[in-house]
mmCIF file of C-alpha atoms in Angstrom:
data_model
loop_
_atom_site.group_PDB
_atom_site.id
_atom_site.type_symbol
_atom_site.label_atom_id
_atom_site.label_comp_id
_atom_site.label_asym_id
_atom_site.label_seq_id
_atom_site.Cartn_x
_atom_site.Cartn_y
_atom_site.Cartn_z
ATOM 1 C CA MET U 200 54.111 -87.903 -42.631
ATOM 2 C CA THR U 201 55.442 -90.849 -44.613
ATOM 3 C CA GLU U 202 58.954 -90.754 -46.047
ATOM 4 C CA GLU U 203 57.486 -90.155 -49.490
ATOM 5 C CA GLN U 204 55.458 -87.197 -48.218
ATOM 6 C CA LYS U 205 58.539 -85.772 -46.508
ATOM 7 C CA GLY U 206 60.373 -86.114 -49.814
ATOM 8 C CA TRP U 207 57.700 -84.208 -51.672
ATOM 9 C CA LEU U 208 57.810 -81.507 -48.999
ATOM 10 C CA ARG U 209 61.580 -81.071 -49.380
ATOM 11 C CA LEU U 210 61.188 -80.714 -53.132
ATOM 12 C CA HIS U 211 58.289 -78.280 -52.851
ATOM 13 C CA LEU U 212 60.161 -76.043 -50.405
ATOM 14 C CA ALA U 213 62.847 -75.380 -53.013
ATOM 15 C CA ARG U 214 62.235 -72.016 -54.640
ATOM 16 C CA GLY U 215 61.114 -72.495 -58.239
ATOM 17 C CA LEU U 216 59.874 -76.089 -57.923
ATOM 18 C CA GLY U 217 56.199 -75.582 -58.705
ATOM 19 C CA ARG U 218 53.502 -77.782 -60.210
ATOM 20 C CA ALA U 219 55.081 -78.282 -63.635
ATOM 21 C CA ALA U 220 58.564 -78.954 -62.254
ATOM 22 C CA LEU U 221 57.267 -81.496 -59.747
ATOM 23 C CA ILE U 222 55.436 -83.348 -62.511
ATOM 24 C CA ARG U 223 58.600 -83.392 -64.647
ATOM 25 C CA LEU U 224 60.567 -84.772 -61.706
ATOM 26 C CA ARG U 225 57.998 -87.521 -61.177
ATOM 27 C CA GLU U 226 58.103 -88.431 -64.875
ATOM 28 C CA ALA U 227 61.889 -88.422 -64.994
ATOM 29 C CA PHE U 228 62.705 -90.153 -61.707
ATOM 30 C CA GLY U 229 59.555 -92.014 -60.641
ATOM 31 C CA GLY U 230 59.212 -90.489 -57.174
ATOM 32 C CA PRO U 231 60.621 -87.959 -54.694
ATOM 33 C CA GLY U 232 63.129 -90.394 -53.190
ATOM 34 C CA GLU U 233 64.802 -91.043 -56.529
ATOM 35 C CA ALA U 234 64.778 -87.327 -57.396
ATOM 36 C CA LEU U 235 66.357 -86.399 -54.076
ATOM 37 C CA ALA U 236 69.072 -89.011 -54.591
ATOM 38 C CA ALA U 237 70.033 -87.435 -57.931
ATOM 39 C CA SER U 238 72.662 -84.734 -58.314
ATOM 40 C CA PRO U 239 71.668 -81.169 -59.239
ATOM 41 C CA GLU U 240 73.199 -81.783 -62.669
ATOM 42 C CA GLU U 241 70.937 -84.811 -63.210
ATOM 43 C CA LEU U 242 67.878 -82.837 -62.142
ATOM 44 C CA ILE U 243 68.751 -80.131 -64.636
ATOM 45 C CA ARG U 244 69.539 -82.533 -67.470
ATOM 46 C CA ARG U 245 66.752 -85.109 -67.054
ATOM 47 C CA ALA U 246 63.867 -82.971 -65.787
ATOM 48 C CA GLY U 247 64.713 -79.497 -67.061
ATOM 49 C CA ILE U 248 64.854 -78.063 -63.538
ATOM 50 C CA ARG U 249 66.354 -74.593 -63.210
ATOM 51 C CA GLU U 250 69.783 -74.546 -61.603
ATOM 52 C CA GLU U 251 68.713 -72.316 -58.700
ATOM 53 C CA ALA U 252 65.918 -74.758 -57.792
ATOM 54 C CA ALA U 253 68.050 -77.869 -58.325
ATOM 55 C CA ARG U 254 70.710 -76.577 -55.946
ATOM 56 C CA GLY U 255 68.219 -75.113 -53.461
ATOM 57 C CA ILE U 256 66.482 -78.288 -52.279
ATOM 58 C CA PRO U 257 66.796 -78.442 -48.481
ATOM 59 C CA ALA U 258 68.669 -81.378 -46.969
ATOM 60 C CA ALA U 259 66.853 -83.873 -44.750
ATOM 61 C CA ASP U 260 68.532 -82.340 -41.682
ATOM 62 C CA ASP U 261 68.074 -78.710 -42.738
ATOM 63 C CA PRO U 262 66.808 -76.794 -39.641
ATOM 64 C CA ALA U 263 64.230 -74.775 -41.603
ATOM 65 C CA PHE U 264 62.866 -77.923 -43.237
ATOM 66 C CA LEU U 265 62.689 -79.757 -39.893
ATOM 67 C CA LYS U 266 60.883 -76.807 -38.297
ATOM 68 C CA THR U 267 58.308 -76.742 -41.122
ATOM 69 C CA LEU U 268 57.885 -80.513 -40.930
ATOM 70 C CA GLU U 269 57.358 -80.385 -37.165
ATOM 71 C CA ARG U 270 54.715 -77.710 -37.508
ATOM 72 C CA LEU U 271 52.844 -79.512 -40.272
ATOM 73 C CA GLU U 272 52.884 -82.812 -38.405
ATOM 74 C CA GLY U 273 51.727 -81.024 -35.253
ATOM 75 C CA ASP U 274 48.795 -79.609 -37.191
ATOM 76 C CA GLY U 275 47.954 -83.012 -38.657
ATOM 77 C CA VAL U 276 48.655 -81.905 -42.232
ATOM 78 C CA ARG U 277 48.573 -84.597 -44.915
ATOM 79 C CA LEU U 278 50.410 -84.231 -48.195
ATOM 80 C CA ILE U 279 48.630 -85.876 -51.135
ATOM 81 C CA SER U 280 50.346 -86.192 -54.493
ATOM 82 C CA LEU U 281 48.668 -86.381 -57.887
ATOM 83 C CA TRP U 282 49.706 -90.039 -58.094
ATOM 84 C CA ASP U 283 48.190 -91.126 -54.769
ATOM 85 C CA GLU U 284 45.041 -93.251 -54.706
ATOM 86 C CA ASP U 285 43.247 -90.829 -52.369
ATOM 87 C CA TYR U 286 43.764 -87.818 -54.644
ATOM 88 C CA PRO U 287 40.286 -86.354 -55.432
ATOM 89 C CA PRO U 288 39.245 -88.049 -58.703
ATOM 90 C CA LEU U 289 37.322 -85.096 -60.173
ATOM 91 C CA LEU U 290 40.265 -82.789 -59.548
ATOM 92 C CA ARG U 291 42.708 -85.257 -61.093
ATOM 93 C CA ALA U 292 40.674 -85.161 -64.322
ATOM 94 C CA ILE U 293 41.041 -81.402 -64.971
ATOM 95 C CA PHE U 294 43.538 -80.000 -67.473
ATOM 96 C CA ASP U 295 46.060 -78.744 -64.881
ATOM 97 C CA PRO U 296 45.575 -80.576 -61.556
ATOM 98 C CA PRO U 297 47.833 -79.604 -58.648
ATOM 99 C CA ALA U 298 50.837 -81.871 -58.261
ATOM 100 C CA LEU U 299 50.526 -81.688 -54.471
ATOM 101 C CA LEU U 300 47.716 -80.932 -52.044
ATOM 102 C CA TYR U 301 48.216 -79.995 -48.405
ATOM 103 C CA LEU U 302 45.183 -81.097 -46.382
ATOM 104 C CA ARG U 303 44.044 -80.458 -42.813
ATOM 105 C CA GLY U 304 40.883 -82.060 -41.489
ATOM 106 C CA LYS U 305 38.607 -84.248 -43.575
ATOM 107 C CA PRO U 306 39.343 -84.922 -47.255
ATOM 108 C CA PRO U 307 36.914 -84.016 -50.049
ATOM 109 C CA ALA U 308 34.482 -86.907 -50.386
ATOM 110 C CA GLY U 309 31.218 -87.652 -52.138
ATOM 111 C CA GLU U 310 29.211 -85.190 -54.188
ATOM 112 C CA ALA U 311 30.118 -81.526 -53.917
ATOM 113 C CA LEU U 312 28.985 -78.084 -55.067
ATOM 114 C CA ALA U 313 31.202 -74.999 -55.239
ATOM 115 C CA VAL U 314 29.583 -71.811 -53.951
ATOM 116 C CA VAL U 315 31.328 -68.490 -54.628
ATOM 117 C CA GLY U 316 30.438 -64.833 -54.779
ATOM 118 C CA SER U 317 31.197 -61.280 -53.772
ATOM 119 C CA ARG U 318 33.374 -60.426 -50.788
ATOM 120 C CA ALA U 319 31.244 -57.286 -50.416
ATOM 121 C CA ALA U 320 28.007 -59.269 -50.364
ATOM 122 C CA THR U 321 24.715 -57.854 -49.203
ATOM 123 C CA GLU U 322 23.185 -59.046 -45.954
ATOM 124 C CA ALA U 323 20.350 -60.651 -47.921
ATOM 125 C CA GLY U 324 22.833 -62.463 -50.155
ATOM 126 C CA ARG U 325 24.780 -63.819 -47.201
ATOM 127 C CA SER U 326 21.660 -64.995 -45.379
ATOM 128 C CA TRP U 327 20.193 -66.606 -48.514
ATOM 129 C CA THR U 328 23.478 -68.377 -49.247
ATOM 130 C CA ALA U 329 23.782 -69.721 -45.706
ATOM 131 C CA ALA U 330 20.208 -71.052 -45.770
ATOM 132 C CA LEU U 331 20.685 -72.681 -49.191
ATOM 133 C CA CYS U 332 23.977 -74.325 -48.191
ATOM 134 C CA ALA U 333 22.451 -75.590 -44.949
ATOM 135 C CA GLU U 334 19.707 -77.279 -46.956
ATOM 136 C CA LEU U 335 22.129 -78.791 -49.470
ATOM 137 C CA ALA U 336 24.486 -79.971 -46.708
ATOM 138 C CA ALA U 337 21.568 -81.620 -44.896
ATOM 139 C CA ALA U 338 20.834 -83.462 -48.164
ATOM 140 C CA GLY U 339 24.393 -84.841 -48.214
ATOM 141 C CA ILE U 340 26.022 -82.407 -50.665
ATOM 142 C CA ALA U 341 29.448 -81.102 -49.607
ATOM 143 C CA ILE U 342 29.972 -77.353 -49.993
ATOM 144 C CA VAL U 343 33.324 -76.125 -51.350
ATOM 145 C CA SER U 344 34.367 -72.483 -51.226
ATOM 146 C CA GLY U 345 37.369 -70.225 -50.727
ATOM 147 C CA LEU U 346 37.047 -69.048 -47.102
ATOM 148 C CA ALA U 347 36.918 -65.440 -48.304
ATOM 149 C CA ARG U 348 34.769 -62.715 -46.833
ATOM 150 C CA GLY U 349 31.128 -62.408 -47.876
ATOM 151 C CA ILE U 350 29.478 -65.217 -49.836
ATOM 152 C CA ASP U 351 32.288 -67.735 -49.226
ATOM 153 C CA THR U 352 31.988 -67.280 -45.473
ATOM 154 C CA ALA U 353 28.203 -67.623 -45.607
ATOM 155 C CA ALA U 354 28.496 -70.812 -47.691
ATOM 156 C CA HIS U 355 30.814 -72.474 -45.174
ATOM 157 C CA GLN U 356 28.691 -71.359 -42.224
ATOM 158 C CA GLY U 357 25.545 -72.674 -43.867
ATOM 159 C CA ALA U 358 27.103 -76.064 -44.586
ATOM 160 C CA LEU U 359 28.201 -76.369 -40.958
ATOM 161 C CA THR U 360 24.705 -75.419 -39.849
ATOM 162 C CA GLY U 361 23.250 -78.151 -42.037
ATOM 163 C CA GLY U 362 25.552 -80.724 -40.450
ATOM 164 C CA GLY U 363 27.326 -81.527 -43.703
ATOM 165 C CA LEU U 364 30.874 -81.485 -45.025
ATOM 166 C CA THR U 365 32.467 -78.232 -46.137
ATOM 167 C CA ILE U 366 35.898 -77.767 -47.727
ATOM 168 C CA GLY U 367 37.825 -74.497 -47.717
ATOM 169 C CA VAL U 368 40.428 -73.969 -50.462
ATOM 170 C CA LEU U 369 43.201 -71.476 -49.697
ATOM 171 C CA GLY U 370 45.212 -69.178 -51.940
ATOM 172 C CA CYS U 371 48.134 -69.334 -49.488
ATOM 173 C CA GLY U 372 50.053 -71.866 -47.404
ATOM 174 C CA ILE U 373 48.190 -74.311 -45.178
ATOM 175 C CA ASP U 374 49.852 -72.641 -42.173
ATOM 176 C CA ARG U 375 48.138 -69.308 -42.855
ATOM 177 C CA VAL U 376 44.658 -68.210 -41.725
ATOM 178 C CA TYR U 377 43.277 -65.843 -44.343
ATOM 179 C CA PRO U 378 41.390 -63.598 -43.971
ATOM 180 C CA PRO U 379 42.417 -63.311 -40.285
ATOM 181 C CA GLU U 380 38.886 -62.445 -39.136
ATOM 182 C CA ASN U 381 37.792 -65.922 -40.218
ATOM 183 C CA ALA U 382 40.023 -67.603 -37.624
ATOM 184 C CA ARG U 383 37.040 -68.980 -35.715
ATOM 185 C CA LEU U 384 35.388 -70.266 -38.896
ATOM 186 C CA PHE U 385 38.736 -71.762 -39.967
ATOM 187 C CA GLN U 386 38.837 -73.741 -36.723
ATOM 188 C CA ARG U 387 35.236 -74.916 -37.046
ATOM 189 C CA ILE U 388 35.906 -76.171 -40.557
ATOM 190 C CA LEU U 389 38.970 -78.055 -39.309
ATOM 191 C CA GLU U 390 36.789 -79.750 -36.679
ATOM 192 C CA GLU U 391 33.910 -80.646 -38.998
ATOM 193 C CA GLY U 392 35.289 -80.364 -42.542
ATOM 194 C CA GLY U 393 38.594 -79.854 -44.309
ATOM 195 C CA ILE U 394 40.974 -77.164 -45.569
ATOM 196 C CA LEU U 395 43.390 -77.643 -48.442
ATOM 197 C CA THR U 396 45.801 -75.779 -50.674
ATOM 198 C CA GLU U 397 48.388 -76.454 -53.356
ATOM 199 C CA TYR U 398 50.741 -73.747 -52.077
ATOM 200 C CA SER U 399 53.767 -74.625 -49.964
ATOM 201 C CA PRO U 400 53.913 -73.660 -46.271
ATOM 202 C CA GLY U 401 54.690 -70.019 -45.661
ATOM 203 C CA THR U 402 53.247 -68.853 -48.988
ATOM 204 C CA PRO U 403 51.444 -65.510 -48.465
ATOM 205 C CA PRO U 404 47.952 -64.822 -49.866
ATOM 206 C CA LEU U 405 49.082 -62.891 -52.943
ATOM 207 C CA ALA U 406 46.510 -61.798 -55.524
ATOM 208 C CA GLY U 407 48.131 -63.922 -58.228
ATOM 209 C CA HIS U 408 47.459 -67.099 -56.257
ATOM 210 C CA PHE U 409 43.671 -66.839 -56.260
ATOM 211 C CA PRO U 410 42.949 -67.792 -59.878
ATOM 212 C CA GLY U 411 44.881 -71.010 -59.226
ATOM 213 C CA ARG U 412 42.859 -71.570 -56.073
ATOM 214 C CA ASN U 413 39.648 -70.983 -58.050
ATOM 215 C CA ARG U 414 40.411 -73.771 -60.522
ATOM 216 C CA ILE U 415 40.707 -76.161 -57.557
ATOM 217 C CA ILE U 416 37.377 -74.989 -56.112
ATOM 218 C CA SER U 417 35.574 -75.757 -59.366
ATOM 219 C CA GLY U 418 37.669 -78.858 -60.078
ATOM 220 C CA LEU U 419 36.570 -80.563 -56.860
ATOM 221 C CA CYS U 420 32.866 -80.205 -57.676
ATOM 222 C CA ARG U 421 30.102 -81.224 -60.064
ATOM 223 C CA GLY U 422 28.941 -77.636 -60.400
ATOM 224 C CA VAL U 423 29.584 -74.021 -59.376
ATOM 225 C CA LEU U 424 26.976 -71.636 -57.958
ATOM 226 C CA VAL U 425 27.637 -67.888 -58.192
ATOM 227 C CA VAL U 426 25.768 -65.656 -55.739
ATOM 228 C CA GLU U 427 26.308 -61.899 -56.110
ATOM 229 C CA ALA U 428 29.328 -60.942 -58.195
ATOM 230 C CA ALA U 429 30.436 -57.735 -59.847
ATOM 231 C CA GLU U 430 31.249 -57.705 -63.555
ATOM 232 C CA GLU U 431 34.994 -58.193 -62.939
ATOM 233 C CA SER U 432 34.629 -60.498 -59.937
ATOM 234 C CA GLY U 433 37.012 -63.379 -59.304
ATOM 235 C CA SER U 434 33.899 -65.530 -58.942
ATOM 236 C CA LEU U 435 33.435 -65.271 -62.698
ATOM 237 C CA ILE U 436 36.947 -66.678 -63.114
ATOM 238 C CA THR U 437 35.774 -69.693 -61.117
ATOM 239 C CA ALA U 438 32.750 -69.976 -63.415
ATOM 240 C CA ASP U 439 35.047 -69.834 -66.462
ATOM 241 C CA PHE U 440 37.175 -72.620 -65.005
ATOM 242 C CA ALA U 441 34.005 -74.621 -64.384
ATOM 243 C CA LEU U 442 33.001 -74.355 -68.032
ATOM 244 C CA GLU U 443 36.490 -75.361 -69.182
ATOM 245 C CA GLN U 444 36.332 -78.363 -66.843
ATOM 246 C CA GLY U 445 32.907 -79.452 -68.076
ATOM 247 C CA ARG U 446 31.094 -78.501 -64.862
ATOM 248 C CA GLU U 447 27.579 -77.090 -64.557
ATOM 249 C CA VAL U 448 27.301 -73.378 -63.775
ATOM 250 C CA PHE U 449 24.459 -71.937 -61.687
ATOM 251 C CA ALA U 450 23.693 -68.305 -60.880
ATOM 252 C CA VAL U 451 21.317 -66.459 -58.574
ATOM 253 C CA PRO U 452 19.534 -63.422 -60.074
ATOM 254 C CA GLY U 453 19.487 -60.152 -58.186
ATOM 255 C CA PRO U 454 18.073 -56.630 -58.435
ATOM 256 C CA VAL U 455 18.439 -55.237 -61.960
ATOM 257 C CA HIS U 456 20.548 -52.273 -60.867
ATOM 258 C CA GLY U 457 22.382 -54.043 -58.053
ATOM 259 C CA ARG U 458 26.173 -53.716 -58.247
ATOM 260 C CA THR U 459 26.646 -57.404 -57.447
ATOM 261 C CA SER U 460 23.933 -58.558 -59.859
ATOM 262 C CA ALA U 461 25.930 -57.929 -63.044
ATOM 263 C CA GLY U 462 28.005 -61.105 -62.809
ATOM 264 C CA PRO U 463 25.183 -63.602 -62.206
ATOM 265 C CA HIS U 464 22.990 -61.897 -64.820
ATOM 266 C CA ARG U 465 25.751 -62.196 -67.405
ATOM 267 C CA LEU U 466 26.175 -65.885 -66.590
ATOM 268 C CA ILE U 467 22.425 -66.495 -66.922
ATOM 269 C CA LYS U 468 22.416 -64.759 -70.318
ATOM 270 C CA GLU U 469 25.260 -67.042 -71.371
ATOM 271 C CA GLY U 470 23.359 -70.176 -70.387
ATOM 272 C CA ALA U 471 23.935 -70.707 -66.657
ATOM 273 C CA THR U 472 21.039 -72.316 -64.805
ATOM 274 C CA LEU U 473 18.995 -69.749 -62.894
ATOM 275 C CA VAL U 474 18.677 -70.718 -59.227
ATOM 276 C CA THR U 475 16.058 -69.598 -56.723
ATOM 277 C CA GLY U 476 16.410 -72.532 -54.321
ATOM 278 C CA ALA U 477 18.179 -75.810 -53.583
ATOM 279 C CA ALA U 478 15.681 -77.760 -55.688
ATOM 280 C CA ASP U 479 17.012 -76.122 -58.879
ATOM 281 C CA ILE U 480 20.503 -77.476 -58.190
ATOM 282 C CA LEU U 481 19.425 -80.899 -56.954
ATOM 283 C CA ALA U 482 17.178 -81.403 -59.982
ATOM 284 C CA GLN U 483 20.059 -80.640 -62.357
ATOM 285 C CA LEU U 484 22.910 -82.515 -60.679
ATOM 286 C CA TRP U 485 21.435 -84.974 -58.206
ATOM 287 C CA PRO U 486 17.822 -85.698 -59.177
ATOM 288 C CA ALA U 487 17.722 -88.860 -57.049
ATOM 289 C CA THR U 488 18.912 -87.091 -53.882
ATOM 290 C CA PRO U 489 16.355 -87.472 -51.064
ATOM 291 C CA PRO U 490 15.192 -84.373 -49.213
ATOM 292 C CA PRO U 491 17.050 -83.305 -46.053
ATOM 293 C CA GLY U 492 16.789 -85.918 -43.312
ATOM 294 C CA PRO U 493 15.384 -85.722 -39.832
ATOM 295 C CA LYS U 494 14.273 -82.095 -39.947
ATOM 296 C CA GLY U 495 12.035 -82.791 -42.926
ATOM 297 C CA GLU U 496 10.993 -80.241 -45.508
ATOM 298 C CA PRO U 497 11.901 -76.671 -44.489
ATOM 299 C CA PRO U 498 8.937 -74.352 -44.046
ATOM 300 C CA GLU U 499 8.325 -71.296 -46.213
ATOM 301 C CA LEU U 500 10.443 -68.723 -44.388
ATOM 302 C CA PRO U 501 12.609 -65.699 -45.229
ATOM 303 C CA PRO U 502 16.317 -66.574 -45.682
ATOM 304 C CA GLU U 503 17.421 -65.362 -42.223
ATOM 305 C CA ALA U 504 14.622 -67.258 -40.486
ATOM 306 C CA LEU U 505 15.363 -70.371 -42.537
ATOM 307 C CA LEU U 506 19.004 -70.188 -41.451
ATOM 308 C CA LEU U 507 18.011 -70.219 -37.767
ATOM 309 C CA TRP U 508 15.447 -72.950 -38.444
ATOM 310 C CA HIS U 509 18.266 -75.152 -39.741
ATOM 311 C CA LEU U 510 20.353 -74.390 -36.645
ATOM 312 C CA LEU U 511 17.629 -75.475 -34.233
ATOM 313 C CA GLY U 512 17.344 -79.120 -33.245
ATOM 314 C CA PRO U 513 16.034 -81.263 -30.399
ATOM 315 C CA GLU U 514 18.904 -80.142 -28.125
ATOM 316 C CA PRO U 515 18.341 -76.553 -26.933
ATOM 317 C CA LEU U 516 20.898 -73.920 -27.964
ATOM 318 C CA HIS U 517 21.544 -70.708 -26.060
ATOM 319 C CA VAL U 518 20.688 -67.537 -27.929
ATOM 320 C CA ASP U 519 24.371 -66.493 -27.830
ATOM 321 C CA GLU U 520 25.316 -69.712 -29.634
ATOM 322 C CA LEU U 521 22.673 -69.037 -32.270
ATOM 323 C CA VAL U 522 24.128 -65.557 -32.773
ATOM 324 C CA ALA U 523 27.663 -66.966 -33.127
ATOM 325 C CA ARG U 524 26.684 -69.716 -35.550
ATOM 326 C CA SER U 525 24.346 -67.668 -37.724
ATOM 327 C CA GLY U 526 26.434 -64.530 -38.085
ATOM 328 C CA LEU U 527 23.313 -62.454 -37.412
ATOM 329 C CA THR U 528 23.128 -59.694 -34.792
ATOM 330 C CA PRO U 529 21.602 -60.421 -31.359
ATOM 331 C CA MET U 530 18.646 -58.170 -32.214
ATOM 332 C CA GLU U 531 18.029 -60.000 -35.505
ATOM 333 C CA VAL U 532 18.201 -63.396 -33.805
ATOM 334 C CA SER U 533 15.775 -62.344 -31.049
ATOM 335 C CA ASP U 534 13.301 -60.970 -33.579
ATOM 336 C CA ILE U 535 13.488 -64.069 -35.778
ATOM 337 C CA LEU U 536 13.137 -66.438 -32.824
ATOM 338 C CA LEU U 537 9.968 -64.629 -31.775
ATOM 339 C CA HIS U 538 8.500 -65.076 -35.245
ATOM 340 C CA LEU U 539 9.547 -68.754 -35.298
ATOM 341 C CA GLU U 540 7.854 -69.283 -31.946
ATOM 342 C CA LEU U 541 4.645 -67.655 -33.180
ATOM 343 C CA ALA U 542 4.785 -69.855 -36.295
ATOM 344 C CA GLY U 543 5.222 -72.980 -34.186
ATOM 345 C CA GLU U 544 8.726 -73.624 -35.527
ATOM 346 C CA ALA U 545 10.715 -72.863 -32.338
ATOM 347 C CA GLU U 546 10.281 -73.402 -28.633
ATOM 348 C CA GLN U 547 11.912 -71.450 -25.808
ATOM 349 C CA ARG U 548 13.459 -73.402 -22.943
ATOM 350 C CA PRO U 549 14.693 -72.126 -19.562
ATOM 351 C CA GLY U 550 17.830 -70.004 -19.609
ATOM 352 C CA MET U 551 17.279 -68.307 -22.992
ATOM 353 C CA ARG U 552 17.749 -71.583 -24.867
ATOM 354 C CA PHE U 553 15.770 -72.566 -27.946
ATOM 355 C CA SER U 554 14.998 -75.805 -29.767
ATOM 356 C CA ARG U 555 12.705 -77.201 -32.408
ATOM 357 C CA PRO U 556 9.260 -77.979 -30.955
ATOM 358 C CA SER U 557 8.511 -81.627 -30.309
ATOM 359 C CA ARG U 558 5.993 -83.037 -32.794
ATOM 360 C CA THR U 559 3.538 -85.456 -31.217
#
C-alpha cells in the first residue's frame, strides 16, 4: 500500500470513523496525512469528530494496525478513496458514495449489470440466472452481485462460465468469506474477477450492513436485474436504490403463486422492464453490443442445458469439472450431456471429457 492508503487505513480502523467522518476529515485537512498529524482536539474542532474516535486512531507502529496491514498487503488488497482517479465513476456519482473501497482482484471496469435475487432460490431460477449471466458476460457485460446464497451465487458462476468479469460486493470486511460455503467461489472470483467492500477489516457480516452493500451493487452498474424475490426481500432494497440512482430496473416474471415471484411481479407492475432473456437487457442498455463472440448464437435449450453449453469449448473438460463449475448434480450433468450430444452440441472425448463439436 502507498503511504496515503496506509493513512486512510489507520483512520478507518478507529472506532466511529465511518463514511461521513472520513469525508469531513478530507474536507477539513485535505488528506489522511494531514489529519493524522493533527491533535485529537483539532480533529474534534475542525471536522466534528467524536472524542472517542479522535483519540482512538491507531499509531503507525501499533501492533494491531501492523498486523492488519500485513494481512491486507499479503492478500493484495488495494484501498481506493473517493478522491482517487481510479474510483468507479458511476459509483462516485451516487448520492452517498463510499469514502473508501477495499478491493481484491480486478477493479470494476466497463459496462456492468447488477443481478440479485432470493437466497432461497428455486433450482430453475438458479439455472436460468447462470445461463443468462454467462451469455451477458460473453457479450462483454460485467456481472455485479453480492456473493450471497441462491441467485447471487448463480449470477457469479454464470459470469465466470461466460469468461467475463464478475464483481462480488461484501457486507463485511474484505478479510471475511461470507457465506462460508462460497469459499471456493470466492477464490475463483479473486482469480478471474474482483471483490470489494466499504467495511473495514474485521467487520462481521451483520444484517445492518447489507442495505449499504446493496447501494454499492446498484451504484456500480447501469441497471439492476431481480430474479426471484419475496415481497420483503433485500433484493427489492437494491431495486429501490437503483431507482434513486437513476438506474434501469429489470425483473423476471415467475409462477403466479410462487413465493419468490411476488417481488419481481411488483416491480413489473411499477414499471420495471420484463425480462425473458439477455436480449431484453441488451436492447435497453447496450443496443449496439455485438452477440457473444466465438461460440456464436446459443441454441434453443433449457436453462440447465444452456449453462453447460456455455461451459463447453474446444478444450475438453472432465465431467467432474463440469459438475463443479455448473453447480448441477452429477446425474443432471450426465443427462444434459447426453441430450447435448444427441443434438449435436457436445462431443465426448476419451476419459469422460467433453467439448464443443468441431464445425467443418
